[in-house]
């Protein structure tokens, strides 16, 4: 008979930053339908009243944040913050049709830009009161839309292609060995052109593997830059879940981060089982996680009772995973990034706000408020909770 031993132990997954509580967060980008970004004092005061009413204790930003602003918000309103590395000016990748894309992750100038900006933010924020973590960025990607609007891989610029071909040469040694193992007829490594889309060829998986490694190295540079000047500051990255054939998203290899960060939305799966499986797969390594984005588009779910219910279900589904140390609904208020006229409601993409752009609470406002109030009452129970892992040997 095979003996089965059960080893039960507790992995303490309290916040790496020390005394920081569970983060009842909010994606913070307070654009206003009438005033734009230049909110008058009365609107600013109203926004902070809304945050307090919802029991929000943390903000996640996308733009630049200064230490003075962070500490002022913490002292005046008790709000922790997760500021993001920004202002990275770096060479851009290209699509196969020549369209410019995202950062060339492997370019020396890109690595230096990440190092410089991460260092600058870490120096400014080191030891700041109210700092929860530093975020290396948001939803980097290898995939995007080409000139015709089709989703394809980027990386067809000279720098990325050269690096990829050098990787193949290092792994396979000779072109003859490459031909023998793949059945391809490339005359040299310099002739190899990676695929623009997903397929089952060995070339595709070599391309995918290269992309995964290069992206991980790019973020590692930022992480090491923070560690060098602020070794006690936890670091995260807001990773896009939902597109597994993009190796900069759900399957990115980022074990060095203190906080795993996930932008995780219900509408990608439309099933709570699938949503939970996706979350469980991401937190499988057992690291503390921040849900850096989640939310409900209130135009797609126009029935307020449905939007309210979905938001509550999503928040509680995330909360039940003890690895999760904070949740940031996207976003505080509607923003018109895709459309041109919020009064005309001219797009279906910009209805993620908990409030409208002119500050009218939606049904999801009450969902967040009541859920966060319940979490706040739990106090230290959730601030210091442990995650138990059972291994069967």
mmCIF file of C-alpha atoms in Angstrom:
data_model
loop_
_atom_site.group_PDB
_atom_site.id
_atom_site.type_symbol
_atom_site.label_atom_id
_atom_site.label_comp_id
_atom_site.label_asym_id
_atom_site.label_seq_id
_atom_site.Cartn_x
_atom_site.Cartn_y
_atom_site.Cartn_z
ATOM 1 C CA UNK A 1 0.000 0.000 0.000
ATOM 2 C CA UNK A 2 1.300 3.426 -0.898
ATOM 3 C CA UNK A 3 1.645 5.669 2.133
ATOM 4 C CA UNK A 4 0.191 9.130 1.844
ATOM 5 C CA UNK A 5 1.483 11.739 4.251
ATOM 6 C CA UNK A 6 -0.261 15.038 4.639
ATOM 7 C CA UNK A 7 1.969 17.978 5.434
ATOM 8 C CA UNK A 8 0.066 21.041 6.566
ATOM 9 C CA UNK A 9 1.830 24.299 7.116
ATOM 10 C CA UNK A 10 0.974 27.971 7.150
ATOM 11 C CA UNK A 11 2.628 30.413 4.810
ATOM 12 C CA UNK A 12 2.484 33.847 6.381
ATOM 13 C CA UNK A 13 1.388 36.107 3.571
ATOM 14 C CA UNK A 14 0.929 39.327 5.458
ATOM 15 C CA UNK A 15 1.819 42.524 3.678
ATOM 16 C CA UNK A 16 5.577 42.741 2.917
ATOM 17 C CA UNK A 17 5.500 46.434 3.821
ATOM 18 C CA UNK A 18 4.950 45.683 7.509
ATOM 19 C CA UNK A 19 2.036 47.355 9.253
ATOM 20 C CA UNK A 20 -0.003 48.198 6.170
ATOM 21 C CA UNK A 21 -3.601 46.918 6.463
ATOM 22 C CA UNK A 22 -5.633 45.098 3.847
ATOM 23 C CA UNK A 23 -5.996 47.604 1.019
ATOM 24 C CA UNK A 24 -9.600 48.533 0.282
ATOM 25 C CA UNK A 25 -8.482 50.278 -2.835
ATOM 26 C CA UNK A 26 -9.702 52.374 -5.722
ATOM 27 C CA UNK A 27 -8.231 53.062 -9.139
ATOM 28 C CA UNK A 28 -7.602 56.795 -8.906
ATOM 29 C CA UNK A 29 -7.884 58.901 -12.042
ATOM 30 C CA UNK A 30 -10.356 61.661 -11.071
ATOM 31 C CA UNK A 31 -11.233 63.205 -14.425
ATOM 32 C CA UNK A 32 -14.329 65.433 -14.412
ATOM 33 C CA UNK A 33 -16.857 65.886 -17.219
ATOM 34 C CA UNK A 34 -16.937 69.666 -16.754
ATOM 35 C CA UNK A 35 -13.484 70.520 -15.412
ATOM 36 C CA UNK A 36 -11.313 67.792 -16.916
ATOM 37 C CA UNK A 37 -8.191 67.318 -14.797
ATOM 38 C CA UNK A 38 -8.333 70.820 -13.319
ATOM 39 C CA UNK A 39 -10.793 70.117 -10.525
ATOM 40 C CA UNK A 40 -11.724 73.119 -8.357
ATOM 41 C CA UNK A 41 -11.282 72.777 -4.558
ATOM 42 C CA UNK A 42 -14.953 71.996 -3.934
ATOM 43 C CA UNK A 43 -14.832 69.027 -6.344
ATOM 44 C CA UNK A 44 -11.591 67.781 -4.797
ATOM 45 C CA UNK A 45 -13.188 67.950 -1.343
ATOM 46 C CA UNK A 46 -16.260 66.144 -2.635
ATOM 47 C CA UNK A 47 -14.103 63.379 -4.122
ATOM 48 C CA UNK A 48 -12.444 62.740 -0.773
ATOM 49 C CA UNK A 49 -15.849 62.618 0.911
ATOM 50 C CA UNK A 50 -16.950 59.974 -1.584
ATOM 51 C CA UNK A 51 -13.803 57.930 -0.889
ATOM 52 C CA UNK A 52 -14.378 58.123 2.863
ATOM 53 C CA UNK A 53 -18.027 57.174 2.449
ATOM 54 C CA UNK A 54 -16.972 54.054 0.520
ATOM 55 C CA UNK A 55 -14.436 53.125 3.253
ATOM 56 C CA UNK A 56 -11.575 53.328 0.741
ATOM 57 C CA UNK A 57 -8.134 53.311 2.367
ATOM 58 C CA UNK A 58 -5.831 53.068 -0.675
ATOM 59 C CA UNK A 59 -5.430 54.549 -4.150
ATOM 60 C CA UNK A 60 -3.699 53.140 -7.190
ATOM 61 C CA UNK A 61 -2.511 55.767 -9.697
ATOM 62 C CA UNK A 62 -1.409 55.606 -13.331
ATOM 63 C CA UNK A 63 0.198 59.028 -13.610
ATOM 64 C CA UNK A 64 3.050 60.749 -11.822
ATOM 65 C CA UNK A 65 2.884 60.968 -8.028
ATOM 66 C CA UNK A 66 5.152 63.013 -5.784
ATOM 67 C CA UNK A 67 6.134 62.201 -2.210
ATOM 68 C CA UNK A 68 4.565 65.398 -0.873
ATOM 69 C CA UNK A 69 1.211 64.504 -2.434
ATOM 70 C CA UNK A 70 1.362 60.935 -1.153
ATOM 71 C CA UNK A 71 2.150 61.938 2.421
ATOM 72 C CA UNK A 72 -0.447 64.718 2.386
ATOM 73 C CA UNK A 73 -3.183 62.288 1.329
ATOM 74 C CA UNK A 74 -2.131 59.825 4.009
ATOM 75 C CA UNK A 75 -2.003 62.417 6.782
ATOM 76 C CA UNK A 76 -5.222 64.182 5.765
ATOM 77 C CA UNK A 77 -7.329 61.228 4.630
ATOM 78 C CA UNK A 78 -5.581 58.025 5.788
ATOM 79 C CA UNK A 79 -5.064 56.898 2.204
ATOM 80 C CA UNK A 80 -2.230 54.573 1.242
ATOM 81 C CA UNK A 81 -0.971 54.747 -2.335
ATOM 82 C CA UNK A 82 0.578 52.503 -4.975
ATOM 83 C CA UNK A 83 2.375 54.934 -7.305
ATOM 84 C CA UNK A 84 3.513 53.799 -10.728
ATOM 85 C CA UNK A 85 6.828 54.196 -12.525
ATOM 86 C CA UNK A 86 6.143 56.520 -15.427
ATOM 87 C CA UNK A 87 7.781 58.780 -17.949
ATOM 88 C CA UNK A 88 9.733 55.972 -19.611
ATOM 89 C CA UNK A 89 10.983 57.249 -22.958
ATOM 90 C CA UNK A 90 12.350 54.326 -24.911
ATOM 91 C CA UNK A 91 12.605 52.918 -28.451
ATOM 92 C CA UNK A 92 9.414 51.349 -29.775
ATOM 93 C CA UNK A 93 8.874 47.919 -31.260
ATOM 94 C CA UNK A 94 7.373 47.493 -34.707
ATOM 95 C CA UNK A 95 4.641 45.317 -36.155
ATOM 96 C CA UNK A 96 5.357 43.318 -39.298
ATOM 97 C CA UNK A 97 3.600 46.032 -41.321
ATOM 98 C CA UNK A 98 5.793 48.756 -39.826
ATOM 99 C CA UNK A 99 3.353 50.246 -37.320
ATOM 100 C CA UNK A 100 5.021 51.442 -34.119
ATOM 101 C CA UNK A 101 4.192 49.495 -30.966
ATOM 102 C CA UNK A 102 5.270 49.138 -27.335
ATOM 103 C CA UNK A 103 8.679 49.457 -25.704
ATOM 104 C CA UNK A 104 11.569 47.447 -27.165
ATOM 105 C CA UNK A 105 12.122 45.424 -23.999
ATOM 106 C CA UNK A 106 15.558 44.192 -25.045
ATOM 107 C CA UNK A 107 17.002 47.545 -26.173
ATOM 108 C CA UNK A 108 19.772 48.944 -23.908
ATOM 109 C CA UNK A 109 18.096 52.369 -23.967
ATOM 110 C CA UNK A 110 14.821 50.822 -22.754
ATOM 111 C CA UNK A 111 16.546 49.012 -19.912
ATOM 112 C CA UNK A 112 18.355 52.188 -18.905
ATOM 113 C CA UNK A 113 15.116 54.193 -19.059
ATOM 114 C CA UNK A 114 13.379 51.687 -16.777
ATOM 115 C CA UNK A 115 16.337 51.731 -14.390
ATOM 116 C CA UNK A 116 16.431 55.523 -14.318
ATOM 117 C CA UNK A 117 12.697 56.068 -13.759
ATOM 118 C CA UNK A 118 12.379 53.282 -11.167
ATOM 119 C CA UNK A 119 15.379 54.662 -9.282
ATOM 120 C CA UNK A 120 13.965 58.192 -9.322
ATOM 121 C CA UNK A 121 10.567 57.096 -7.998
ATOM 122 C CA UNK A 122 12.096 54.833 -5.346
ATOM 123 C CA UNK A 123 14.380 57.615 -4.099
ATOM 124 C CA UNK A 124 11.500 60.063 -3.906
ATOM 125 C CA UNK A 125 9.225 57.610 -2.100
ATOM 126 C CA UNK A 126 11.713 55.822 0.170
ATOM 127 C CA UNK A 127 10.342 55.718 3.710
ATOM 128 C CA UNK A 128 7.282 57.809 2.847
ATOM 129 C CA UNK A 129 4.284 57.488 5.143
ATOM 130 C CA UNK A 130 1.375 55.991 3.247
ATOM 131 C CA UNK A 131 3.436 54.116 0.663
ATOM 132 C CA UNK A 132 2.010 50.618 0.139
ATOM 133 C CA UNK A 133 4.137 49.499 -2.814
ATOM 134 C CA UNK A 134 5.731 50.730 -6.027
ATOM 135 C CA UNK A 135 4.275 49.608 -9.342
ATOM 136 C CA UNK A 136 6.637 49.034 -12.293
ATOM 137 C CA UNK A 137 3.949 49.650 -14.894
ATOM 138 C CA UNK A 138 0.593 48.680 -16.324
ATOM 139 C CA UNK A 139 -0.343 46.074 -18.926
ATOM 140 C CA UNK A 140 2.788 45.873 -21.012
ATOM 141 C CA UNK A 141 2.202 43.628 -23.992
ATOM 142 C CA UNK A 142 3.762 41.829 -26.937
ATOM 143 C CA UNK A 143 0.431 41.839 -28.754
ATOM 144 C CA UNK A 144 -1.422 44.777 -30.266
ATOM 145 C CA UNK A 145 -3.335 45.905 -33.333
ATOM 146 C CA UNK A 146 -1.524 46.447 -36.608
ATOM 147 C CA UNK A 147 -2.421 49.052 -39.232
ATOM 148 C CA UNK A 148 -5.503 47.057 -40.256
ATOM 149 C CA UNK A 149 -6.688 46.607 -36.675
ATOM 150 C CA UNK A 150 -5.743 42.914 -36.475
ATOM 151 C CA UNK A 151 -4.200 41.531 -33.294
ATOM 152 C CA UNK A 152 -0.618 40.481 -33.995
ATOM 153 C CA UNK A 153 2.742 40.191 -32.323
ATOM 154 C CA UNK A 154 5.113 43.112 -32.234
ATOM 155 C CA UNK A 155 8.872 42.683 -32.254
ATOM 156 C CA UNK A 156 9.691 43.061 -35.945
ATOM 157 C CA UNK A 157 12.068 45.950 -35.357
ATOM 158 C CA UNK A 158 15.767 45.369 -35.995
ATOM 159 C CA UNK A 159 16.793 45.266 -32.326
ATOM 160 C CA UNK A 160 14.227 42.656 -31.272
ATOM 161 C CA UNK A 161 14.721 40.453 -34.350
ATOM 162 C CA UNK A 162 18.501 40.511 -33.928
ATOM 163 C CA UNK A 163 18.212 39.540 -30.258
ATOM 164 C CA UNK A 164 15.775 36.729 -31.086
ATOM 165 C CA UNK A 165 18.022 35.298 -33.796
ATOM 166 C CA UNK A 166 21.032 35.419 -31.488
ATOM 167 C CA UNK A 167 19.027 33.507 -28.897
ATOM 168 C CA UNK A 168 18.200 30.811 -31.469
ATOM 169 C CA UNK A 169 21.841 30.545 -32.488
ATOM 170 C CA UNK A 170 22.891 30.198 -28.865
ATOM 171 C CA UNK A 171 20.286 27.514 -28.194
ATOM 172 C CA UNK A 172 20.694 25.466 -31.382
ATOM 173 C CA UNK A 173 24.354 26.071 -32.194
ATOM 174 C CA UNK A 174 24.296 25.695 -35.969
ATOM 175 C CA UNK A 175 21.739 26.334 -38.661
ATOM 176 C CA UNK A 176 22.095 22.678 -39.676
ATOM 177 C CA UNK A 177 21.018 21.607 -36.203
ATOM 178 C CA UNK A 178 18.086 24.059 -36.361
ATOM 179 C CA UNK A 179 17.028 22.612 -39.717
ATOM 180 C CA UNK A 180 17.309 19.042 -38.453
ATOM 181 C CA UNK A 181 15.264 19.629 -35.309
ATOM 182 C CA UNK A 182 12.575 21.822 -36.845
ATOM 183 C CA UNK A 183 12.310 20.597 -40.425
ATOM 184 C CA UNK A 184 12.638 24.190 -41.614
ATOM 185 C CA UNK A 185 14.777 25.244 -44.565
ATOM 186 C CA UNK A 186 16.134 28.573 -43.322
ATOM 187 C CA UNK A 187 19.572 29.155 -44.867
ATOM 188 C CA UNK A 188 20.819 31.108 -41.859
ATOM 189 C CA UNK A 189 19.573 32.361 -38.513
ATOM 190 C CA UNK A 190 19.444 35.829 -40.071
ATOM 191 C CA UNK A 191 16.740 34.566 -42.455
ATOM 192 C CA UNK A 192 14.359 33.447 -39.695
ATOM 193 C CA UNK A 193 11.178 35.507 -39.424
ATOM 194 C CA UNK A 194 8.982 34.828 -36.369
ATOM 195 C CA UNK A 195 5.209 34.395 -36.766
ATOM 196 C CA UNK A 196 2.847 37.336 -36.401
ATOM 197 C CA UNK A 197 0.243 35.175 -34.665
ATOM 198 C CA UNK A 198 -0.252 32.029 -32.634
ATOM 199 C CA UNK A 199 0.421 28.553 -34.049
ATOM 200 C CA UNK A 200 1.810 25.196 -32.930
ATOM 201 C CA UNK A 201 5.193 25.333 -34.656
ATOM 202 C CA UNK A 202 8.455 25.022 -32.787
ATOM 203 C CA UNK A 203 9.375 28.454 -34.151
ATOM 204 C CA UNK A 204 6.312 29.937 -32.462
ATOM 205 C CA UNK A 205 7.231 28.446 -29.089
ATOM 206 C CA UNK A 206 10.829 29.624 -29.423
ATOM 207 C CA UNK A 207 9.459 33.098 -30.189
ATOM 208 C CA UNK A 208 7.076 32.886 -27.205
ATOM 209 C CA UNK A 209 9.865 31.684 -24.911
ATOM 210 C CA UNK A 210 12.149 34.514 -26.020
ATOM 211 C CA UNK A 211 9.415 37.099 -25.446
ATOM 212 C CA UNK A 212 8.722 35.764 -21.962
ATOM 213 C CA UNK A 213 12.387 35.881 -20.937
ATOM 214 C CA UNK A 214 13.056 39.316 -22.412
ATOM 215 C CA UNK A 215 10.012 40.868 -20.745
ATOM 216 C CA UNK A 216 10.941 39.360 -17.389
ATOM 217 C CA UNK A 217 14.457 40.775 -17.704
ATOM 218 C CA UNK A 218 13.047 44.226 -18.486
ATOM 219 C CA UNK A 219 10.946 44.332 -15.310
ATOM 220 C CA UNK A 220 13.733 42.761 -13.256
ATOM 221 C CA UNK A 221 15.890 45.793 -14.088
ATOM 222 C CA UNK A 222 13.204 48.021 -12.554
ATOM 223 C CA UNK A 223 12.893 45.786 -9.507
ATOM 224 C CA UNK A 224 16.646 45.765 -8.909
ATOM 225 C CA UNK A 225 16.732 49.552 -9.258
ATOM 226 C CA UNK A 226 14.149 49.901 -6.477
ATOM 227 C CA UNK A 227 15.939 47.368 -4.279
ATOM 228 C CA UNK A 228 19.217 49.290 -4.640
ATOM 229 C CA UNK A 229 17.852 52.509 -3.119
ATOM 230 C CA UNK A 230 14.801 51.368 -1.123
ATOM 231 C CA UNK A 231 15.329 47.733 -0.073
ATOM 232 C CA UNK A 232 12.299 47.725 2.251
ATOM 233 C CA UNK A 233 9.840 48.933 -0.390
ATOM 234 C CA UNK A 234 7.708 46.148 -1.914
ATOM 235 C CA UNK A 235 7.371 46.148 -5.689
ATOM 236 C CA UNK A 236 4.498 45.032 -7.892
ATOM 237 C CA UNK A 237 3.462 45.180 -11.539
ATOM 238 C CA UNK A 238 -0.108 45.498 -12.872
ATOM 239 C CA UNK A 239 -0.219 42.499 -15.177
ATOM 240 C CA UNK A 240 -3.026 41.944 -17.661
ATOM 241 C CA UNK A 241 -4.795 38.617 -17.158
ATOM 242 C CA UNK A 242 -6.875 37.230 -19.989
ATOM 243 C CA UNK A 243 -4.535 36.673 -22.947
ATOM 244 C CA UNK A 244 -2.297 33.663 -22.423
ATOM 245 C CA UNK A 245 -0.707 33.709 -25.877
ATOM 246 C CA UNK A 246 0.909 37.023 -24.956
ATOM 247 C CA UNK A 247 3.916 36.076 -22.774
ATOM 248 C CA UNK A 248 3.979 39.532 -21.170
ATOM 249 C CA UNK A 249 0.567 38.889 -19.635
ATOM 250 C CA UNK A 250 -0.877 35.932 -17.779
ATOM 251 C CA UNK A 251 2.109 33.600 -18.094
ATOM 252 C CA UNK A 252 4.808 36.198 -17.516
ATOM 253 C CA UNK A 253 7.640 34.883 -15.344
ATOM 254 C CA UNK A 254 8.066 37.474 -12.571
ATOM 255 C CA UNK A 255 9.025 35.555 -9.404
ATOM 256 C CA UNK A 256 11.111 38.439 -8.054
ATOM 257 C CA UNK A 257 8.133 40.711 -7.300
ATOM 258 C CA UNK A 258 7.144 41.068 -3.638
ATOM 259 C CA UNK A 259 3.513 41.600 -4.643
ATOM 260 C CA UNK A 260 1.991 39.847 -7.595
ATOM 261 C CA UNK A 261 -0.272 42.340 -9.356
ATOM 262 C CA UNK A 262 -3.233 41.271 -11.485
ATOM 263 C CA UNK A 263 -5.711 43.197 -13.607
ATOM 264 C CA UNK A 264 -8.474 40.595 -13.490
ATOM 265 C CA UNK A 265 -11.988 41.108 -14.868
ATOM 266 C CA UNK A 266 -15.095 38.939 -14.729
ATOM 267 C CA UNK A 267 -16.228 39.807 -18.271
ATOM 268 C CA UNK A 268 -13.300 37.891 -19.792
ATOM 269 C CA UNK A 269 -14.713 34.602 -18.489
ATOM 270 C CA UNK A 270 -18.389 35.351 -17.741
ATOM 271 C CA UNK A 271 -18.264 32.438 -15.310
ATOM 272 C CA UNK A 272 -17.387 32.539 -11.624
ATOM 273 C CA UNK A 273 -15.802 29.099 -11.875
ATOM 274 C CA UNK A 274 -13.518 30.205 -14.713
ATOM 275 C CA UNK A 275 -12.799 33.512 -12.986
ATOM 276 C CA UNK A 276 -11.791 31.700 -9.804
ATOM 277 C CA UNK A 277 -9.649 29.215 -11.735
ATOM 278 C CA UNK A 278 -7.858 32.063 -13.485
ATOM 279 C CA UNK A 279 -7.196 33.713 -10.122
ATOM 280 C CA UNK A 280 -6.094 30.441 -8.515
ATOM 281 C CA UNK A 281 -3.681 29.771 -11.370
ATOM 282 C CA UNK A 282 -2.129 33.197 -10.905
ATOM 283 C CA UNK A 283 -1.733 32.946 -7.107
ATOM 284 C CA UNK A 284 -0.608 29.320 -7.192
ATOM 285 C CA UNK A 285 3.003 30.186 -6.263
ATOM 286 C CA UNK A 286 1.684 31.494 -2.933
ATOM 287 C CA UNK A 287 2.929 35.054 -3.170
ATOM 288 C CA UNK A 288 0.889 37.953 -1.794
ATOM 289 C CA UNK A 289 -1.227 39.486 -4.544
ATOM 290 C CA UNK A 290 -2.795 42.843 -5.266
ATOM 291 C CA UNK A 291 -5.762 42.906 -7.620
ATOM 292 C CA UNK A 292 -4.618 46.087 -9.326
ATOM 293 C CA UNK A 293 -7.742 46.315 -11.490
ATOM 294 C CA UNK A 294 -11.181 44.748 -11.515
ATOM 295 C CA UNK A 295 -14.565 46.205 -12.259
ATOM 296 C CA UNK A 296 -17.907 46.318 -14.035
ATOM 297 C CA UNK A 297 -18.833 48.233 -17.180
ATOM 298 C CA UNK A 298 -22.207 49.702 -16.246
ATOM 299 C CA UNK A 299 -23.273 50.194 -19.844
ATOM 300 C CA UNK A 300 -22.781 46.523 -20.680
ATOM 301 C CA UNK A 301 -24.715 45.732 -17.501
ATOM 302 C CA UNK A 302 -27.309 48.497 -17.716
ATOM 303 C CA UNK A 303 -29.618 46.898 -15.144
ATOM 304 C CA UNK A 304 -28.352 48.449 -11.875
ATOM 305 C CA UNK A 305 -29.291 45.388 -9.835
ATOM 306 C CA UNK A 306 -27.127 43.207 -12.106
ATOM 307 C CA UNK A 307 -24.152 45.593 -11.945
ATOM 308 C CA UNK A 308 -24.488 45.792 -8.155
ATOM 309 C CA UNK A 309 -24.650 42.017 -7.779
ATOM 310 C CA UNK A 310 -21.701 41.357 -10.101
ATOM 311 C CA UNK A 311 -19.503 43.872 -8.303
ATOM 312 C CA UNK A 312 -20.283 42.327 -4.908
ATOM 313 C CA UNK A 313 -19.667 38.813 -6.214
ATOM 314 C CA UNK A 314 -16.371 39.833 -7.761
ATOM 315 C CA UNK A 315 -15.101 41.564 -4.629
ATOM 316 C CA UNK A 316 -16.044 38.670 -2.365
ATOM 317 C CA UNK A 317 -14.600 36.076 -4.748
ATOM 318 C CA UNK A 318 -11.277 37.899 -4.604
ATOM 319 C CA UNK A 319 -11.502 38.401 -0.861
ATOM 320 C CA UNK A 320 -11.954 34.688 -0.179
ATOM 321 C CA UNK A 321 -8.429 34.032 -1.472
ATOM 322 C CA UNK A 322 -6.167 34.728 1.487
ATOM 323 C CA UNK A 323 -3.213 35.525 -0.771
ATOM 324 C CA UNK A 324 -5.042 38.664 -1.911
ATOM 325 C CA UNK A 325 -3.876 41.638 0.173
ATOM 326 C CA UNK A 326 -5.705 44.415 -1.618
ATOM 327 C CA UNK A 327 -8.299 45.102 -4.315
ATOM 328 C CA UNK A 328 -8.527 48.168 -6.576
ATOM 329 C CA UNK A 329 -11.773 48.518 -8.544
ATOM 330 C CA UNK A 330 -11.348 50.232 -11.885
ATOM 331 C CA UNK A 331 -12.104 53.074 -11.744
ATOM 332 C CA UNK A 332 -13.247 55.920 -9.429
ATOM 333 C CA UNK A 333 -15.209 57.756 -12.135
ATOM 334 C CA UNK A 334 -16.004 57.392 -15.823
ATOM 335 C CA UNK A 335 -13.298 58.720 -18.128
ATOM 336 C CA UNK A 336 -13.614 59.485 -21.804
ATOM 337 C CA UNK A 337 -10.412 58.020 -23.225
ATOM 338 C CA UNK A 338 -12.101 56.294 -26.164
ATOM 339 C CA UNK A 339 -14.990 58.656 -26.821
ATOM 340 C CA UNK A 340 -15.122 62.404 -27.339
ATOM 341 C CA UNK A 341 -18.298 63.554 -25.604
ATOM 342 C CA UNK A 342 -19.345 62.128 -22.208
ATOM 343 C CA UNK A 343 -22.676 63.957 -22.395
ATOM 344 C CA UNK A 344 -23.489 62.134 -25.632
ATOM 345 C CA UNK A 345 -22.342 58.797 -24.150
ATOM 346 C CA UNK A 346 -20.592 58.233 -27.483
ATOM 347 C CA UNK A 347 -18.682 55.082 -26.554
ATOM 348 C CA UNK A 348 -19.323 51.848 -24.713
ATOM 349 C CA UNK A 349 -15.749 51.529 -23.458
ATOM 350 C CA UNK A 350 -15.666 54.285 -20.852
ATOM 351 C CA UNK A 351 -18.345 53.242 -18.356
ATOM 352 C CA UNK A 352 -16.192 51.581 -15.700
ATOM 353 C CA UNK A 353 -16.544 54.309 -13.102
ATOM 354 C CA UNK A 354 -17.994 53.796 -9.638
ATOM 355 C CA UNK A 355 -19.330 57.312 -10.190
ATOM 356 C CA UNK A 356 -20.235 59.103 -13.400
ATOM 357 C CA UNK A 357 -17.846 61.708 -14.772
ATOM 358 C CA UNK A 358 -19.994 64.457 -13.207
ATOM 359 C CA UNK A 359 -19.941 62.652 -9.832
ATOM 360 C CA UNK A 360 -23.246 60.809 -9.600
ATOM 361 C CA UNK A 361 -22.847 57.500 -7.708
ATOM 362 C CA UNK A 362 -23.829 54.395 -9.696
ATOM 363 C CA UNK A 363 -25.204 51.106 -8.444
ATOM 364 C CA UNK A 364 -21.648 49.774 -8.102
ATOM 365 C CA UNK A 365 -20.937 52.585 -5.631
ATOM 366 C CA UNK A 366 -23.240 51.027 -3.050
ATOM 367 C CA UNK A 367 -21.757 47.590 -3.743
ATOM 368 C CA UNK A 368 -18.241 48.836 -3.013
ATOM 369 C CA UNK A 369 -19.363 50.878 0.002
ATOM 370 C CA UNK A 370 -21.196 48.058 1.739
ATOM 371 C CA UNK A 371 -18.558 45.434 0.935
ATOM 372 C CA UNK A 372 -15.699 47.624 2.131
ATOM 373 C CA UNK A 373 -17.619 48.478 5.304
ATOM 374 C CA UNK A 374 -17.873 44.762 6.088
ATOM 375 C CA UNK A 375 -14.167 44.275 5.404
ATOM 376 C CA UNK A 376 -13.269 47.242 7.599
ATOM 377 C CA UNK A 377 -15.215 45.748 10.512
ATOM 378 C CA UNK A 378 -13.079 42.614 10.263
ATOM 379 C CA UNK A 379 -10.014 44.721 11.102
ATOM 380 C CA UNK A 380 -6.928 42.753 12.119
ATOM 381 C CA UNK A 381 -8.533 39.466 11.134
ATOM 382 C CA UNK A 382 -7.883 40.249 7.478
ATOM 383 C CA UNK A 383 -4.853 42.489 7.999
ATOM 384 C CA UNK A 384 -2.801 39.577 9.364
ATOM 385 C CA UNK A 385 -4.561 36.497 8.003
ATOM 386 C CA UNK A 386 -2.479 33.556 6.887
ATOM 387 C CA UNK A 387 -2.710 31.273 3.892
ATOM 388 C CA UNK A 388 -2.594 27.555 4.637
ATOM 389 C CA UNK A 389 -1.138 25.221 2.038
ATOM 390 C CA UNK A 390 -1.659 21.475 2.202
ATOM 391 C CA UNK A 391 0.795 19.172 0.440
ATOM 392 C CA UNK A 392 -0.015 15.508 -0.130
ATOM 393 C CA UNK A 393 3.123 13.400 -0.506
#
